[in-house]
Coordinates of C-alpha atoms in Angstrom, one line a residue:
X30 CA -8.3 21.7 -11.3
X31 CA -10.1 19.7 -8.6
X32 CA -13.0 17.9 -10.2
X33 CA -15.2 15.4 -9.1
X34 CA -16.1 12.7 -11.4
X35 CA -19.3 12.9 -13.6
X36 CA -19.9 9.1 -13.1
X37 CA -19.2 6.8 -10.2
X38 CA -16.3 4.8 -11.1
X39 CA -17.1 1.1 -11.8
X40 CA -14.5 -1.7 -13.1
X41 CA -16.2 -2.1 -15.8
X42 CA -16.1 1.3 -16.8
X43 CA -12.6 1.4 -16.1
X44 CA -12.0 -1.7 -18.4
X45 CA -13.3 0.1 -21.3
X46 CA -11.5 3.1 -20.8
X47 CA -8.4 1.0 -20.4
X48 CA -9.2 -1.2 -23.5
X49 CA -10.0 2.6 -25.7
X50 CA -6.6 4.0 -23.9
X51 CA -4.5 1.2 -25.3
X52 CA -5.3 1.5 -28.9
X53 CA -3.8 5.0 -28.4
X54 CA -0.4 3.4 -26.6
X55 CA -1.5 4.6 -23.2
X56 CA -1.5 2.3 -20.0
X57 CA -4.4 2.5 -17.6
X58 CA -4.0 1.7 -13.8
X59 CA -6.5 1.4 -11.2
X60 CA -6.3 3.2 -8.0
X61 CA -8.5 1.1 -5.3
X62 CA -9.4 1.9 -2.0
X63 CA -7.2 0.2 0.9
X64 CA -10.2 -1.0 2.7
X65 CA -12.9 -1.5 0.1
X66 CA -11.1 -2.5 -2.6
X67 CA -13.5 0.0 -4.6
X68 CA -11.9 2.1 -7.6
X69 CA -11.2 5.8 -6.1
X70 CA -9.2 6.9 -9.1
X71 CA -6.8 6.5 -11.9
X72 CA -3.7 6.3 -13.6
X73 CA -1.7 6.7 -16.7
X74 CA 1.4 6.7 -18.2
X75 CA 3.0 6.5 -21.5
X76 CA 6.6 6.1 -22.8
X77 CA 6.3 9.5 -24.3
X78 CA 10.1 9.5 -25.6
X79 CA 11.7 6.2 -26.5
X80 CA 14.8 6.8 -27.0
X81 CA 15.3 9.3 -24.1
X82 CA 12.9 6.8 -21.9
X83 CA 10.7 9.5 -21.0
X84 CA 7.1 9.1 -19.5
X85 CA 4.8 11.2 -19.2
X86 CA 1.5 10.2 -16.4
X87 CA -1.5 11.8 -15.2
X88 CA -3.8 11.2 -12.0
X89 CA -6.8 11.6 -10.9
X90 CA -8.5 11.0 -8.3
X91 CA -12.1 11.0 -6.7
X92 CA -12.5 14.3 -4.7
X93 CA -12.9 12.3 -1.2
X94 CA -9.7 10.7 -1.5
X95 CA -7.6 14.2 -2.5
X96 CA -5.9 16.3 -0.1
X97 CA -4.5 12.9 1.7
X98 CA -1.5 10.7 0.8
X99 CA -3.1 8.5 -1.8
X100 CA -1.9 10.6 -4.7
X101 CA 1.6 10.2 -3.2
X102 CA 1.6 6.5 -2.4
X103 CA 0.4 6.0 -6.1
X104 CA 3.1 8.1 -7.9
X105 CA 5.9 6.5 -5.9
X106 CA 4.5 3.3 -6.6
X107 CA 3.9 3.6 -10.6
X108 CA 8.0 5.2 -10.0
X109 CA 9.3 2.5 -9.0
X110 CA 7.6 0.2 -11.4
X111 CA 8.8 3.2 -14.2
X112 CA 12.3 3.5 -12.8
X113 CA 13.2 0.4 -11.8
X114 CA 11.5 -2.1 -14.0
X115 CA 11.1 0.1 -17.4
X116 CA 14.4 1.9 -16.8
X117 CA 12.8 5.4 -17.1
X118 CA 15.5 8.5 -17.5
X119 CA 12.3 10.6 -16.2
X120 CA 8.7 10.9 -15.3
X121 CA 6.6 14.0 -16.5
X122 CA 3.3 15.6 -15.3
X123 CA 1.0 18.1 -17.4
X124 CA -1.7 20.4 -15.7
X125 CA -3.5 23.4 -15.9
X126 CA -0.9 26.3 -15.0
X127 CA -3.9 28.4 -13.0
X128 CA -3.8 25.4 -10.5
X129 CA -1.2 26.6 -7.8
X130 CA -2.3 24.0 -5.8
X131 CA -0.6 21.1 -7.6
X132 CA 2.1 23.5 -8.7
X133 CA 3.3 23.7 -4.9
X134 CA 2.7 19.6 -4.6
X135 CA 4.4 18.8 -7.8
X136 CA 7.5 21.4 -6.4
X137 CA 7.5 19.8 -2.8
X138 CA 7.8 16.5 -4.3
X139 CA 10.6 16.9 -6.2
X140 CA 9.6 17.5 -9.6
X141 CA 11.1 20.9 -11.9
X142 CA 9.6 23.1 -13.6
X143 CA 10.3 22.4 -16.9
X144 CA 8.1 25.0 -19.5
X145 CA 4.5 26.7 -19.6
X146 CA 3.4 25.3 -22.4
X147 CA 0.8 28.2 -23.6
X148 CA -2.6 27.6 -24.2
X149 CA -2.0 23.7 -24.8
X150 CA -5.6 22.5 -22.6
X151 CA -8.8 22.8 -24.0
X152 CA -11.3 22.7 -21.3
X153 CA -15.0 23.7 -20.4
X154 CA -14.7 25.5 -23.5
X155 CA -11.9 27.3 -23.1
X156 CA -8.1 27.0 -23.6
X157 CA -5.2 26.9 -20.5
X158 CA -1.6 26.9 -20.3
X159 CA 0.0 24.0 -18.7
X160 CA 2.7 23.3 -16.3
X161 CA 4.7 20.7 -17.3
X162 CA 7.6 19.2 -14.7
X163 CA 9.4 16.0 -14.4
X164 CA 11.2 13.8 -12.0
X165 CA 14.8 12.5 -12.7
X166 CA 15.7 9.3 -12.1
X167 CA 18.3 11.0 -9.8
X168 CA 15.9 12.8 -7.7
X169 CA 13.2 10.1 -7.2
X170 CA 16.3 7.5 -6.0
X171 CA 17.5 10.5 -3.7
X172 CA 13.8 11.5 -2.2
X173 CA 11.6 8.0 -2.4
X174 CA 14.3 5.4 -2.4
X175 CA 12.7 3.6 1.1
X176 CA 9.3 5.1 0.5
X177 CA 7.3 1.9 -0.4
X178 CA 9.6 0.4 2.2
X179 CA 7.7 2.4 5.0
X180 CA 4.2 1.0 3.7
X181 CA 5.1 -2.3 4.3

């Protein structure tokens, strides 16, 4: 689902949130605005299976900024740091099933369908199945490789 947030984002905010998130093994990372340097959204990730060194992220991101390339430049950059520097296996992603909007993202960027996982998202009230896919190491060295290379 789209959503816009119900609060501006602020640093400060986002430091809390990232302090809360740690105590539950998650790490928090900021998403900021090329030209204003102002938070537009957010990331996380945690090592989800040790031993297989899978981890599992989410995203969001400030409605003005969606629909561009910023979700993209930010999952190929937390990759590389994942892949390269954490020696992930693979990356997985978790949504709400009804949105076929990020299904057809997730799928054009390389990811597999991996399971519906039914009715595992409580939401508004109401539980959803999610989509859950992943990225192989394999597949993110084949398709984004030289991607950060063209942002340089």
């Amino acid at each position: 689902f789209f959503r816009d947030f119900t609060d501006p984002l602020t640093m400060e905010a986002l430091k809390k949130l990232d302090k809360s998130m740690a105590r539950a093994g998650y790490c928090l990372l900021t998403i900021l605005d090329k030209e204003t340097a102002e938070p537009i959204g957010l990331m996380t990730f945690i090592l989800e299976k040790p031993n297989a060194r899978v981890y599992k992220f989410g995203i969001l991101l400030d409605t003005n900024c969606q629909r561009k390339t910023v979700a993209i430049d930010a999952i190929n950059i937390l990759g590389d740091f994942l892949f390269n520097k954490c020696f992930a296996h693979k990356l997985s992603v978790e949504f709400s099933d009804e949105d076929k909007q990020i299904h057809r993202i997730t799928a054009l960027g390389g990811f597999d369908h991996d399971a519906t996982l039914k009715e595992e998202l409580f939401m508004d009230g109401r539980y959803y199945d999610e989509a859950r896919y992943s990225l192989h190491i394999d597949m993110y060295e084949a398709l984004y490789s030289t991607y950060l290379d063209s942002k340089t």
